[in-house]
Coordinates of C-alpha atoms in Angstrom, one line a residue:
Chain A
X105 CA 2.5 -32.7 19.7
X106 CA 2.4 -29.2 19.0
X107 CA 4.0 -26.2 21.6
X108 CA 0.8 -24.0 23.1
X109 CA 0.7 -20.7 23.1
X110 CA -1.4 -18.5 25.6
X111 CA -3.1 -16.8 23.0
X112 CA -5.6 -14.4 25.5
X113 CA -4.1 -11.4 24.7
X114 CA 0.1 -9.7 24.7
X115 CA 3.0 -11.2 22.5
X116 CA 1.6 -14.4 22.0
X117 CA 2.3 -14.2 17.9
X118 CA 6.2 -13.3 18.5
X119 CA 5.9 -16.5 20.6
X120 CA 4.8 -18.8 17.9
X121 CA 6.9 -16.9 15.0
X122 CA 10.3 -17.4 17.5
X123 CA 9.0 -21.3 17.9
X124 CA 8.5 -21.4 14.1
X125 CA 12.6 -20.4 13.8
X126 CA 13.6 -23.7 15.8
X127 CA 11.4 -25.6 13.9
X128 CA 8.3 -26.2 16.1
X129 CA 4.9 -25.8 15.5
X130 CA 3.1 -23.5 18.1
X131 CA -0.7 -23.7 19.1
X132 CA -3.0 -20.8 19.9
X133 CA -4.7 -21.4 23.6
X134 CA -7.6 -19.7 24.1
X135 CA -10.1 -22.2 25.6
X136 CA -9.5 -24.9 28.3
X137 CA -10.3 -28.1 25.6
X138 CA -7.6 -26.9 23.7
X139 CA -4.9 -27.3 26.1
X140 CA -5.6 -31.3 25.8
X141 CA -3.8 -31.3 22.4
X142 CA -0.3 -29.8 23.9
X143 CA 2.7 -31.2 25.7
X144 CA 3.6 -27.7 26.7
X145 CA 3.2 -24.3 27.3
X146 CA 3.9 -21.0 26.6
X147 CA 2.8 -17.9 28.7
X148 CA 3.5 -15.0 26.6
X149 CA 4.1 -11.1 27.7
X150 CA 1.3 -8.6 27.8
X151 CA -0.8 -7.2 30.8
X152 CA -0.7 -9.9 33.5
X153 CA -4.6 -8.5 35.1
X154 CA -5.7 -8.6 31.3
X155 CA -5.0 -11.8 31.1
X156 CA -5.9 -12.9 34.1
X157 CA -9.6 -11.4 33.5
X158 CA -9.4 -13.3 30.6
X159 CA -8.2 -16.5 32.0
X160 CA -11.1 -16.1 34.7
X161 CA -14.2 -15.1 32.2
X162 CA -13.2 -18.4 30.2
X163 CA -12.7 -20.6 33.2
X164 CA -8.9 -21.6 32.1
X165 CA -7.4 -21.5 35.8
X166 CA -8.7 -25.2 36.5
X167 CA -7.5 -26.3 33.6
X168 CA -4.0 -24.6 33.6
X169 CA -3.5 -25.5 37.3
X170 CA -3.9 -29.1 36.2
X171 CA -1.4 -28.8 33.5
X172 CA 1.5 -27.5 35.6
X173 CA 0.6 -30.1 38.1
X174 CA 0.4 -33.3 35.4
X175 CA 4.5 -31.7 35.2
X176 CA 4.0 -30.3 31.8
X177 CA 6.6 -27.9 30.9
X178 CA 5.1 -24.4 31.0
X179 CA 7.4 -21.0 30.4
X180 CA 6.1 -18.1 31.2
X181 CA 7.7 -15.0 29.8
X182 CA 7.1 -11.9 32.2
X183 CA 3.1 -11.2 32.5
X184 CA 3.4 -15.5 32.5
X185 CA 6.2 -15.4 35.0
X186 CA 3.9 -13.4 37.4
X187 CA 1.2 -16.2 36.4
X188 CA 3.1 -18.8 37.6
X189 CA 4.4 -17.5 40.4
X190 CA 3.4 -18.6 44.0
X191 CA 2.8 -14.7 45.5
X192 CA 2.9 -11.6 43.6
X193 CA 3.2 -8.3 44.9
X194 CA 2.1 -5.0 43.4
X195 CA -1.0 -6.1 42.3
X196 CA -4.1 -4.4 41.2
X197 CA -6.7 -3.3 44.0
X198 CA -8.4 -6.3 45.3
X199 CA -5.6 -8.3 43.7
X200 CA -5.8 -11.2 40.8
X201 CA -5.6 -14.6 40.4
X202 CA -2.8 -16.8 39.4
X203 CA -1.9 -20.1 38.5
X204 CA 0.9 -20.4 41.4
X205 CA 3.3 -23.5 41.2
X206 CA 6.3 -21.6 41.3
X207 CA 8.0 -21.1 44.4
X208 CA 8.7 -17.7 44.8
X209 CA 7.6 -14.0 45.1
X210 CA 7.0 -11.7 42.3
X211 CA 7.1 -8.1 42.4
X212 CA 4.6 -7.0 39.8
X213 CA 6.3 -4.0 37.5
X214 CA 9.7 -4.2 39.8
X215 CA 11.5 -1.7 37.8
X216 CA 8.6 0.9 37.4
X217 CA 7.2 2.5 34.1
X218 CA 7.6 2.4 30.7
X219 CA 10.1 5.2 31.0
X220 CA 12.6 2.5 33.3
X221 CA 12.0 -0.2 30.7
X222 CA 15.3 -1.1 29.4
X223 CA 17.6 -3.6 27.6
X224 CA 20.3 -4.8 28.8
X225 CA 23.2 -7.9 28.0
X226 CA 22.2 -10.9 31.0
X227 CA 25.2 -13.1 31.8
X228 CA 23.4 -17.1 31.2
X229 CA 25.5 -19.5 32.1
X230 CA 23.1 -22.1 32.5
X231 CA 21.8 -21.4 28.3
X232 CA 25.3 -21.2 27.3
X233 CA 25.8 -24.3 29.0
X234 CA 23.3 -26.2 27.1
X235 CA 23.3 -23.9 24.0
X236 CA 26.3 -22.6 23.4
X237 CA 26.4 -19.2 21.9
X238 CA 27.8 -16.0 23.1
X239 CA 27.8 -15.7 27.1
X240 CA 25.2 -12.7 27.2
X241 CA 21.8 -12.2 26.3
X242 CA 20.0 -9.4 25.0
X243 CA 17.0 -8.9 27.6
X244 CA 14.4 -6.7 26.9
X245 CA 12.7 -5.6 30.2
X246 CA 9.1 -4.1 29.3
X247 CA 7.6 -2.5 32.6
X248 CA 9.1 -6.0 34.4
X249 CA 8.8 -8.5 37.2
X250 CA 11.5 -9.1 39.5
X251 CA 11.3 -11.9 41.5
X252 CA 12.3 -11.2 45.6
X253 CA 12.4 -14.4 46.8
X254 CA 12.8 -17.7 45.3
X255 CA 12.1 -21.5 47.7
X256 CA 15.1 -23.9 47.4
X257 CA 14.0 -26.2 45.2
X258 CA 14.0 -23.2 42.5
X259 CA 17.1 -22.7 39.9
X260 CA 18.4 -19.2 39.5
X261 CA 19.0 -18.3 35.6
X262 CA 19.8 -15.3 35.7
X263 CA 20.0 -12.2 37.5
X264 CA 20.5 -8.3 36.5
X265 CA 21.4 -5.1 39.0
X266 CA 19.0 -2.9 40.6
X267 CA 19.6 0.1 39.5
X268 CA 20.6 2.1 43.2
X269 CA 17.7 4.3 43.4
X270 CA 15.3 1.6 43.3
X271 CA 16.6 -0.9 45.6
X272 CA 15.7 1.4 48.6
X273 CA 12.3 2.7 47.0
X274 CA 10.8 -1.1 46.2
X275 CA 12.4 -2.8 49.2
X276 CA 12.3 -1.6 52.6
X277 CA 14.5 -4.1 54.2
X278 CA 17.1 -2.8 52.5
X279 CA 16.9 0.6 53.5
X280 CA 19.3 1.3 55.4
X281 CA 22.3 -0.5 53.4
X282 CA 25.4 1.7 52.3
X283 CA 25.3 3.2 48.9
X284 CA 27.8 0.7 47.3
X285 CA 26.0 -2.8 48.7
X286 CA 22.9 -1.3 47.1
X287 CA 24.1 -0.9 43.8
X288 CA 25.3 -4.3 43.9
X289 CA 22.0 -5.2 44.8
X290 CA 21.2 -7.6 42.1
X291 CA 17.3 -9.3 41.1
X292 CA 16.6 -12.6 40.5
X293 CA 15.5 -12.6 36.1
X294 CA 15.4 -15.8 35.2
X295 CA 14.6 -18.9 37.3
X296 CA 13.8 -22.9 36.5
X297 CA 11.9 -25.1 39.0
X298 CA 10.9 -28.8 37.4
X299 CA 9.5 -28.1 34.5
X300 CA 8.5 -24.5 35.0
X301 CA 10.7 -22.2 33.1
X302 CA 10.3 -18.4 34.0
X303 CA 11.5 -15.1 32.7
X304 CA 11.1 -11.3 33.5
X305 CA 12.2 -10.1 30.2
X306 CA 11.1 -11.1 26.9
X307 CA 13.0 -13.9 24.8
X308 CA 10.0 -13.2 21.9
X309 CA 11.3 -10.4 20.9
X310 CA 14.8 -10.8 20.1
X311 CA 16.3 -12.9 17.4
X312 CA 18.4 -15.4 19.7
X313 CA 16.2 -18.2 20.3
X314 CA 18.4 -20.0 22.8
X315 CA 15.5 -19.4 25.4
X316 CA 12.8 -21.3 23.1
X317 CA 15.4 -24.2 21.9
X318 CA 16.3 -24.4 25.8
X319 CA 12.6 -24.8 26.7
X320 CA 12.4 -27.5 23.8
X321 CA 14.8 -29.5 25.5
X322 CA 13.1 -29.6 28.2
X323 CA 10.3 -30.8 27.0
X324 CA 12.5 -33.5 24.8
X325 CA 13.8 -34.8 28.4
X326 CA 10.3 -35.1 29.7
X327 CA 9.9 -38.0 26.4
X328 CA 12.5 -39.4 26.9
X329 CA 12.4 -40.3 30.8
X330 CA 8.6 -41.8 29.6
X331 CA 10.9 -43.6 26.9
X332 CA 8.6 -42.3 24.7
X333 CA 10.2 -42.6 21.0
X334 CA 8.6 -39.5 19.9
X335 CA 10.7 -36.8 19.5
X336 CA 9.9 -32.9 18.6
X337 CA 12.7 -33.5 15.6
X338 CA 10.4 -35.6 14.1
X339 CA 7.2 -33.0 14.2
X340 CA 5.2 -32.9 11.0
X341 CA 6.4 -29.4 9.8
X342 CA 4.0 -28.3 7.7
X343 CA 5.1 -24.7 6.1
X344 CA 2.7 -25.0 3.1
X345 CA 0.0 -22.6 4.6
X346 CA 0.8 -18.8 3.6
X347 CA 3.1 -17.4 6.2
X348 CA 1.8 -15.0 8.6
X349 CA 3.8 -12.1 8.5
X350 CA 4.4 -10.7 11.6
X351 CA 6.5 -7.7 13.9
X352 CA 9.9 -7.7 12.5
X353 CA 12.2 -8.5 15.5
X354 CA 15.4 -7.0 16.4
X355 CA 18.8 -8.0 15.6
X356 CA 21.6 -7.1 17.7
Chain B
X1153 CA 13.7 10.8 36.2
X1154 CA 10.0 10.9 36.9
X1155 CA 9.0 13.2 39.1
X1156 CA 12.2 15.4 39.2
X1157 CA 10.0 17.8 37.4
X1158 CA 13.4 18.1 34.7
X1159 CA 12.7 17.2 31.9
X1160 CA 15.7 16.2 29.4
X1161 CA 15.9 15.0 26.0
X1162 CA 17.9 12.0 24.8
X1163 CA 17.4 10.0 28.1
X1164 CA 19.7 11.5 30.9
X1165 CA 20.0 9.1 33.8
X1166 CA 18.6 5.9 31.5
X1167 CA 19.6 3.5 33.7
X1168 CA 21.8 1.1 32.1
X1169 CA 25.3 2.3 31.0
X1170 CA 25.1 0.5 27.7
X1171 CA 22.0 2.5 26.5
X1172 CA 21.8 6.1 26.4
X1173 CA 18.1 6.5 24.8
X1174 CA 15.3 3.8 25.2
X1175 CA 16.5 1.4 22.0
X1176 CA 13.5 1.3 19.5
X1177 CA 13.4 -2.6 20.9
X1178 CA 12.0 -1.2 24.1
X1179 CA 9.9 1.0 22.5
X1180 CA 8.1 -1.1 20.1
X1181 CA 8.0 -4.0 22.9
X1182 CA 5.3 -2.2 25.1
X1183 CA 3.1 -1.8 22.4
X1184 CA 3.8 -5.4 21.3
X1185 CA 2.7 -5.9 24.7
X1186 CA -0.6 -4.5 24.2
X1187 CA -1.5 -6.6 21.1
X1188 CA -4.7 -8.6 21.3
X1189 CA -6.1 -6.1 24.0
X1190 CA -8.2 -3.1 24.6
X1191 CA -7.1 0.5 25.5
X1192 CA -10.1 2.5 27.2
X1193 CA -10.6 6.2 27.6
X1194 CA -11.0 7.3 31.0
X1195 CA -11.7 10.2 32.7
X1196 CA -11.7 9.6 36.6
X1197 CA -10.1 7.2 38.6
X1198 CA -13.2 5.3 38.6
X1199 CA -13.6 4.8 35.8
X1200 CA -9.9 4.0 35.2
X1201 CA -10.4 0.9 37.5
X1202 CA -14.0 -0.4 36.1
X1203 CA -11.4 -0.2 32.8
X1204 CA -9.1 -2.3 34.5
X1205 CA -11.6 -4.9 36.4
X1206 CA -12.9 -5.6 32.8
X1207 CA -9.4 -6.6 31.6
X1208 CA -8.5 -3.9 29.7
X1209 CA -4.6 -3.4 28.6
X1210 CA -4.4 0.1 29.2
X1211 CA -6.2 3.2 29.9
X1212 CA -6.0 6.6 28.1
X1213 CA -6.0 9.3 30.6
X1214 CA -8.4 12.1 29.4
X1215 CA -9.8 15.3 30.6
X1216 CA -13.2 14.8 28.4
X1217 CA -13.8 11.5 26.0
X1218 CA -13.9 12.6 22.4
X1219 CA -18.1 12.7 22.6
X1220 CA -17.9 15.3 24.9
X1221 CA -15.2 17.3 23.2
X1222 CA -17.4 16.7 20.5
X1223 CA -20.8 18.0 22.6
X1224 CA -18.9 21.3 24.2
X1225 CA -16.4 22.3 22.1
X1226 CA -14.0 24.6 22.8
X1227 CA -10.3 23.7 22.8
X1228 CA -9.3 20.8 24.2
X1229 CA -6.0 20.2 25.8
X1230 CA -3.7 18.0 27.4
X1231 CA -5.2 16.8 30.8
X1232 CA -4.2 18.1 34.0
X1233 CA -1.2 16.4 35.1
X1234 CA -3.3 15.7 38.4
X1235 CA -5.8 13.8 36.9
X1236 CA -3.0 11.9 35.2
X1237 CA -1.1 11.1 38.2
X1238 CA -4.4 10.0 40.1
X1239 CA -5.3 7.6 37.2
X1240 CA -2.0 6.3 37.3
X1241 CA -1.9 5.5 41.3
X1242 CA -5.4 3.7 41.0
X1243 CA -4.8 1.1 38.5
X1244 CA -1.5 -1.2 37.5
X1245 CA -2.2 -1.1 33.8
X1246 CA -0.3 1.0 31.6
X1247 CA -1.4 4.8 31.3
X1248 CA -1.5 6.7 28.0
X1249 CA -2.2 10.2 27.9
X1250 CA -3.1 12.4 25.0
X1251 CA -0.9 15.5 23.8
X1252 CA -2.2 18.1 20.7
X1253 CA 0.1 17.5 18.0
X1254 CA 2.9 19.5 17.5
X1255 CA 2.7 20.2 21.2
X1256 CA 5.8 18.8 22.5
X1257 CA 6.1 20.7 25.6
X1258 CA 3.0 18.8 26.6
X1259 CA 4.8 15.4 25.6
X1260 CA 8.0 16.3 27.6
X1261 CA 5.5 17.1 31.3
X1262 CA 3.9 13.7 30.3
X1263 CA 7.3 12.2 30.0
X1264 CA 8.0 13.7 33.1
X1265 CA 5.0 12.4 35.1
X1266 CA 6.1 9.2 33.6
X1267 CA 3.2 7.9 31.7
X1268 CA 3.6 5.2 30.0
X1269 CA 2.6 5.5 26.1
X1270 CA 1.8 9.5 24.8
X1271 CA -1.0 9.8 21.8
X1272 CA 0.0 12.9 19.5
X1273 CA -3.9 13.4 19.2
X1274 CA -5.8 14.7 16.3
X1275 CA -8.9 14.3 19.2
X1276 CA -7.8 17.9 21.0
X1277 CA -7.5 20.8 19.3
X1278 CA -4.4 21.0 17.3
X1279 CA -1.5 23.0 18.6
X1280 CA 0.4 23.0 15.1
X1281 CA -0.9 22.4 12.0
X1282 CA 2.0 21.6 9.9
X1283 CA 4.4 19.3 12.3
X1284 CA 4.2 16.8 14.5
X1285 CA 6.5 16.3 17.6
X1286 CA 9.8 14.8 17.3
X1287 CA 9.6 11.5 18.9
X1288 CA 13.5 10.7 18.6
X1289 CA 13.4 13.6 21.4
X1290 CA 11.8 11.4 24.2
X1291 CA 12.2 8.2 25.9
X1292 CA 8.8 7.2 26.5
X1293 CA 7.0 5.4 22.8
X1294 CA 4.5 7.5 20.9
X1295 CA 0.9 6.5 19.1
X1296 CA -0.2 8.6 16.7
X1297 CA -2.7 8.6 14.0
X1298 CA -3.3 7.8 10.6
X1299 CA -5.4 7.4 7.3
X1300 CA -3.6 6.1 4.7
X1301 CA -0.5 4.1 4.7
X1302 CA 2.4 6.5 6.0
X1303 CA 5.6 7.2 8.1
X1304 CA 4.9 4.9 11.1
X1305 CA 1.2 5.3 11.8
X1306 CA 0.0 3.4 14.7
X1307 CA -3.8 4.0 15.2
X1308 CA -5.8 4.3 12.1
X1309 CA -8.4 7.3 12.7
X1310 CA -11.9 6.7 12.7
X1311 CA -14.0 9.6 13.6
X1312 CA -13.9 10.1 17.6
X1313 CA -16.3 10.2 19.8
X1314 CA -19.2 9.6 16.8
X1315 CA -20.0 5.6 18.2
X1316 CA -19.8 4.9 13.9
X1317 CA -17.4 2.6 13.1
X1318 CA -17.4 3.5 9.2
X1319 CA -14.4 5.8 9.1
X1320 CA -12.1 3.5 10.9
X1321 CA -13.3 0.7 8.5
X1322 CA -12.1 2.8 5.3
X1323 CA -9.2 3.6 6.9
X1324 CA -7.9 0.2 7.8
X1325 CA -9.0 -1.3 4.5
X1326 CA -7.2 1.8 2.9
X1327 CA -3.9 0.7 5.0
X1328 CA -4.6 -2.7 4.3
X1329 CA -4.6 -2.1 0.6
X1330 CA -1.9 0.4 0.3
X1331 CA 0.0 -3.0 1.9
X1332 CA -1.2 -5.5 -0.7
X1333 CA -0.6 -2.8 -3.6
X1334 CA 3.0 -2.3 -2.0
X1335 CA 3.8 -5.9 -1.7
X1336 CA 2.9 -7.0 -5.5
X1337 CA 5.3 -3.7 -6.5
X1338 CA 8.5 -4.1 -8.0
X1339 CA 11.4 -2.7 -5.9
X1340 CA 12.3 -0.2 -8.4
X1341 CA 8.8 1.0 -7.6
X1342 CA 9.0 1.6 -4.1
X1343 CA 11.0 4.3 -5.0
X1344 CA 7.9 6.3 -6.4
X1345 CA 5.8 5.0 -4.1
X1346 CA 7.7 6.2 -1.2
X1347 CA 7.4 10.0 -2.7
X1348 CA 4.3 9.5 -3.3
X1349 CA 2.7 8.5 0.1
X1350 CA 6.2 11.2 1.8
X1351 CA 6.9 8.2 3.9
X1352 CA 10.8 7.5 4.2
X1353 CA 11.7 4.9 1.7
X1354 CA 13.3 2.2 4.6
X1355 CA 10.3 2.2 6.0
X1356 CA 8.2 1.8 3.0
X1357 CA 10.5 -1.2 2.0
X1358 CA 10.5 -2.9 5.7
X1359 CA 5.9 -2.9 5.0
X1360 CA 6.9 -4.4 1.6
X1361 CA 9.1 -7.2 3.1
X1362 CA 6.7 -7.8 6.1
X1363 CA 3.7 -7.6 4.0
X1364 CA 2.2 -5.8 7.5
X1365 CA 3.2 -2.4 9.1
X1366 CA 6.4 -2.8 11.0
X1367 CA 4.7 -1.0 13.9
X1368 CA 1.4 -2.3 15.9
X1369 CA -1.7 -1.2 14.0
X1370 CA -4.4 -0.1 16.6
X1371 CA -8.1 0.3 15.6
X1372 CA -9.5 3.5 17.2
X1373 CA -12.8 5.7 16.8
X1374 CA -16.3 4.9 16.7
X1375 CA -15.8 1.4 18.2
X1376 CA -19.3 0.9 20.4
X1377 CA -19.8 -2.5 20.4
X1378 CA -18.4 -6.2 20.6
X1379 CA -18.8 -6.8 17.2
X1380 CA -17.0 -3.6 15.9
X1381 CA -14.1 -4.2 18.0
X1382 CA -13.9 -7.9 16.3
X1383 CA -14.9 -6.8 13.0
X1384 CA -11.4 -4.6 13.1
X1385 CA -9.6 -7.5 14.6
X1386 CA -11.0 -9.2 11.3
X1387 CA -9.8 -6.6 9.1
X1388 CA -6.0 -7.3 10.7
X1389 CA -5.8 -4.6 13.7
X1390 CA -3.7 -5.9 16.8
X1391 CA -5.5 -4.0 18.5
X1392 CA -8.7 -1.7 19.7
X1393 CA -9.0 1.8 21.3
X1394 CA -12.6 2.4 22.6
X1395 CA -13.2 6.0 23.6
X1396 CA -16.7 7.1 24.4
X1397 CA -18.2 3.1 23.0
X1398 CA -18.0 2.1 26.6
X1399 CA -18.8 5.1 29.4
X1400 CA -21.3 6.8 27.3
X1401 CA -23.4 3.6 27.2
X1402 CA -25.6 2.0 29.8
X1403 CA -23.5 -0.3 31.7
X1404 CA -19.9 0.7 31.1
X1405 CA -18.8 -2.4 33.2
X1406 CA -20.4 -5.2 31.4
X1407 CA -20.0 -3.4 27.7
X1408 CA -16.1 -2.9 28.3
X1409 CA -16.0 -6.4 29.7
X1410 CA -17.6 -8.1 26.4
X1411 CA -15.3 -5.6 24.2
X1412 CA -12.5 -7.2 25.8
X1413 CA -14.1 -10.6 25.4
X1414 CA -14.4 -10.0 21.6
X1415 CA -10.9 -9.0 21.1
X1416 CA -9.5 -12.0 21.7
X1417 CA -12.0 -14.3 20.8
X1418 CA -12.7 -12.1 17.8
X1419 CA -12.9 -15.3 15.2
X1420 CA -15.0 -17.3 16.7
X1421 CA -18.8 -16.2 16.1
X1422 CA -20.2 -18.1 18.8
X1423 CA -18.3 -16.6 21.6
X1424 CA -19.2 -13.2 20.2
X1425 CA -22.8 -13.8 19.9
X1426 CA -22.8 -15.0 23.8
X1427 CA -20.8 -11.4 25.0
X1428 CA -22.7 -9.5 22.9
X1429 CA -25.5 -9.8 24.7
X1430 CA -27.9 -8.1 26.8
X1431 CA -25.3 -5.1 27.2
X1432 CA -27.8 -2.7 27.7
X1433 CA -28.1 0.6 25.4
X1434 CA -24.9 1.6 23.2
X1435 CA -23.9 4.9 23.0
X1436 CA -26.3 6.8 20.8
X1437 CA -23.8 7.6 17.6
X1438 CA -23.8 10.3 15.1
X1439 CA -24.3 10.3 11.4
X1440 CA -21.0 11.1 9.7
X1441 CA -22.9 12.2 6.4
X1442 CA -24.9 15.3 8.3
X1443 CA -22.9 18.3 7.9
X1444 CA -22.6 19.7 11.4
X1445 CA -19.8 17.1 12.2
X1446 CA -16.2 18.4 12.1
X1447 CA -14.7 15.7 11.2
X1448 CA -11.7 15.1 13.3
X1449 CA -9.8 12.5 11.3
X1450 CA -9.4 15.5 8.2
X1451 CA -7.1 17.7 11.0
X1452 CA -3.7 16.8 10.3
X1453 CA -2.1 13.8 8.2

C-alpha cells in the first residue's frame, strides 16, 4: 500500500517527490475515504490553522483520529507536528483543533518570524543509528514549533539551542536563570512515540532522505510484527506516467 | 533584530553561527510553505482574523485594497507600520506587507517590524521606475511581480483591484508557454533566450531542467470567485492572492472560506460546485477594455 500524503494545503508535493527518491509511491489525502487505501501517513509543513480549517470543513478529524489510534504510522513535519501533538500553545484566537496522540506540548512558532527562521546542522544519533550517513542533519526551521514538554513514553530525536534571547522571552520559568544556563538552554526538535514520528523542521526540503527512509522502516516493522509478507520493497513502482516536475531542493 | 528599530543588511545577529544571511533554503521554504493556500488582503485587524478563521495561509497587510487605490487615487504607499504591527498581533498566520518598488527603505522598516514575506508591489505607486530593490540586501524573502517569464518572478500580475480574472489568465499561460517553448529548446539556445527575455542564464537553465519556475508561482489580481481561484490552480499556480475578490463582496467570511475550499480541492468539480454556492454578491468588477483603467500590470517589468 501506497504512503499518504496530507494534501490540504503546504509542502505536501516535496513530501511525495522526497518519498518518490526512496522508492515509494506517495498518495494525495484530501478526503476522509481516501485514507482507507494507506498504511501511513504523512503530515506535511504549511500553515497549521489553514490546515486545520481545512481538516474541519471536510470532516477529516474523525477519520485521522482513528488512524493514529488503529497505530498507523503518521509523521508529521512541523505544521503536522503541531497536529499531532497533545497541547499546543500559541495558537490562534479561540484556538484550533488537533488530532492529539502525541504526548507533549507544542509551542506554536517557538522561534518567532520569518526573519528567525534558520538552518542549522542537528546532531541524530538515533537516524545515524539506523541510517548511517553523516552524524548531522541539515534542518531547515520555517517560522517553527518547539516542543516544551514531552510525557515519558515519548523518544527524543533530536534537539537544537535556544538562541539566549529567546529562552527568557517564550518561557517564563526560566527567567531568572544566569546568562550561560540559558544559552545552553536547548528544545526538544525531533521526537518518536509508537508509531508517531514528529519534526519541527522540514526533512521535504533537503536532499537527505534519511527522515523518509527512517519513517519507512517503521512502517516495514509494523508488517512484519503482523508477519505480514508484504513488504514496501516489493511496491509496484510504476514511473511510466510523465514526471511531475517540481521545486528543486537544496543540496548541501 | 525586530523591533531594535536598526536596521542592517546582510543579517547581523542571525542567530546561528554557521549562517550569516538567511540561506536561499530558508527563504524559498516559507513560500513552499504557503503552496496550495490563499493569501488575503487585509486592511484592519478584523478583517485580518475573518482571513484567518476562513483558513487562509497568510494575510497581506494593506493600507487600501487595490479597488480602492483604484476608486481614490492618489499615491499609494507603504502602510503605516502601526497598522502592520496590529495585523500582526491579531492573527498567527504569516504577514506580508507591500513596499513600492524600488523603495527599499520601505523594505528595510518592514524588515525591521519583522514581517514575514515583503511584495515589491506594482499595486502602489511606483517609487522608481527603472530598478527594483536588491533583495540579496535583506533577510526576510521577497514576492514580486511578473508578466512574462523572467528573473525570478513570483506572482504573475493580473490587473488589481479590477474582480477580472483575464489579465492574470494571459499572464500565466504566457509563463506557462515561455516554459514549454524553453524546455523543447536546445541548450545552445538558452543562451539567446536568456538575452532575450534579460533573465540571468542560470536561472533560465534551472526553468529548462525543472520544466516549472524554480520559485513558487502565485496567481494574483482579479481573482473574485471559487472558480477563478481553481481555474489558476488549473493553469499550474501553487498558489492564489485575492485582494479586493473577498472584502468588497457581500459576505467576506463565507466568499474567502469557499476560495480557500477551491484551492485545494481545485480538480474536483463537484466540490467546487458545492462552495461555490450561495456566496452572496461578488465584487462588482471592471471592464479592462474601457479606457479609463490604468492598467497597473504595464508599471514596471
Amino acid at each position: 500500500m501506497a504512503i499518504g500524503v496530507l494534501a490540504l494545503q503546504g509542502s505536501f508535493n516535496e513530501h511525495i517527490a522526497a518519498l518518490k527518491r526512496v522508492g515509494v509511491k506517495g498518495e494525495q489525502i484530501r478526503k476522509p475515504e481516501q485514507l482507507q487505501n494507506v498504511s501511513a501517513l504523512i503530515i506535511p509543513g504549511g500553515e497549521s490553522t489553514t490546515m486545520a480549517k481545512l481538516a474541519e470543513y471536510h470532516n477529516l478529524f474523525p477519520a485521522l483520529r482513528e488512524f493514529v489510534k488503529m497505530g498507523k504510522p503518521v509523521w508529521g513535519t512541523c505544521a503536522g507536528l503541531i497536529f499531532l501533538a497533545d497541547k499546543a500553545i500559541g495558537q490562534k484566537t479561540g484556538g484550533q483543533e488537533l488530532i492529539g496522540g502525541l504526548n507533549c506540548t507544542v509551542h506554536r512558532n517557538f522561534f518567532g518570524s520569518q526573519i528567525q527562521s534558520f538552518e542549522a546542522e542537528i546532531s541524530v544519533p538515533e537516524i545515524v543509528a539506523k541510517e548511517g550517513g553523516p552524524p548531522s542533519f541539515r534542518g531547515v526551521f520555517i517560522r517553527a514549533p518547539g516542543i516544551l514538554e514531552v510525557g515519558p513514553e515519548v523518544q527524543v530525536l533530536a534537539e537544537v539551542p535556544v538562541p539566549s534571547d529567546k529562552a527568557a522571552k517564550s518561557d517564563p520559568a526560566v527567567e531568572n536563570v544566569e546568562e550561560n544556563a540559558a544559552s545552553e538552554q536547548k528544545v526538544i526538535v525531533a521526537v518518536k512515540q509508537g508509531n508517531l514520528l514528529a519534526t519541527a523542521f522540514h526533512p521535504e526540503l533537503t536532499a537527505d532522505t534519511r527522515w523518509h527512509s527512517y519513517f519507512l522502516k517503521m512502517l516495514t516493522e509494523i508488517n512484519q510484527e503482523a508477519s505480514s509478507s508484504t513488504s514496501l520493497s516489493s511496491e509496484d513502482l510504476s514511473f511510466s506516467e510523465p514526471p511531475k516536475y517540481d521545486l528543486p531542493i537544496f543540496q548541501q | 533584530m525586530a523591533g531594535s528599530g536598526v536596521v542592517t543588511v546582510y543579517g547581523n545577529g542571525a542567530i546561528t553561527e554557521t549562517t550569516k544571511q538567511s540561506p536561499f533554503s530558508v527563504k524559498v521554504g516559507l513560500a513552499q510553505m504557503l503552496r496550495g493556500g490563499v493569501i488575503m488582503d487585509v486592511v484592519t485587524p478584523e478583517q485580518a482574523r475573518v482571513a484567518e478563521e476562513a483558513g487562509a495561509c497568510a494575510v497581506m497587510a494593506l493600507e487600501r485594497v487595490p479597488a480602492d487605490i483604484r476608486a481614490q487615487g492618489g499615491v499609494a504607499r507603504m502602510s503605516d507600520p502601526q497598522l502592520i504591527k496590529e495585523i500582526k498581533q491579531a492573527v498567527t498566520i504569516p504577514v506580508m506587507a507591500k513596499a513600492r518598488i524600488g523603495h527599499f527603505v520601505e523594505a528595510q522598516i518592514l524588515e525591521a517590524i519583522g514581517i514575514d514575506y515583503v511584495d515589491e508591489s506594482e499595486v502602489l505607486t511606483l517609487a522608481d521606475d527603472e530598478n527594483h530593490i536588491n533583495k540579496h540586501n535583506f533577510r526576510i524573502p521577497f514576492v514580486c511581480g511578473c508578466r512574462h517569464l523572467r528573473g525570478a518572478p513570483h506572482r504573475p500580475k493580473g490587473e488589481a483591484g479590477t474582480g477580472n480574472i483575464i489579465e492574470a489568465v494571459r499572464h500565466v499561460r504566457s509563463v506557462m508557454g515561455d516554459i514549454r517553448v524553453l524546455r523543447n529548446m536546445d541548450d545552445d539556445e538558452v543562451f539567446t533566450f536568456a538575452k532575450k527575455i534579460q533573465a540571468p542564464y542560470d536561472l533560465v537553465m534551472q526553468t529548462k531542467q525543472l520544466g516549472r519556475l524554480p520559485v513558487v508561482h502565485f496567481a494574483a489580481g482579479g481573482v473574485a470567485t471559487p472558480a477563478d481561484a481553481a481555474l489558476m490552480m488549473q493553469l499550474g499556480c501553487d498558489g492564489v492572492f485575492v485582494g479586493s475578490g473577498v472584502f468588497k463582496s457581500g459576505d467576506p467570511a463565507r466568499r474567502a472560506r469557499a476560495i480557500v475550499q477551491a484551492v485545494t480541492h481545485y480538480s474536483d468539480p463537484e466540490v467546487l460546485a458545492e462552495v461555490s454556492c450561495g456566496l452572496g454578491e461578488a465584487m462588482v468588477g471592471i471592464n479592462l477594455n474601457d479606457d479609463k483603467v490604468e492598467r497597473y500590470a504595464n508599471r514596471s517589468e
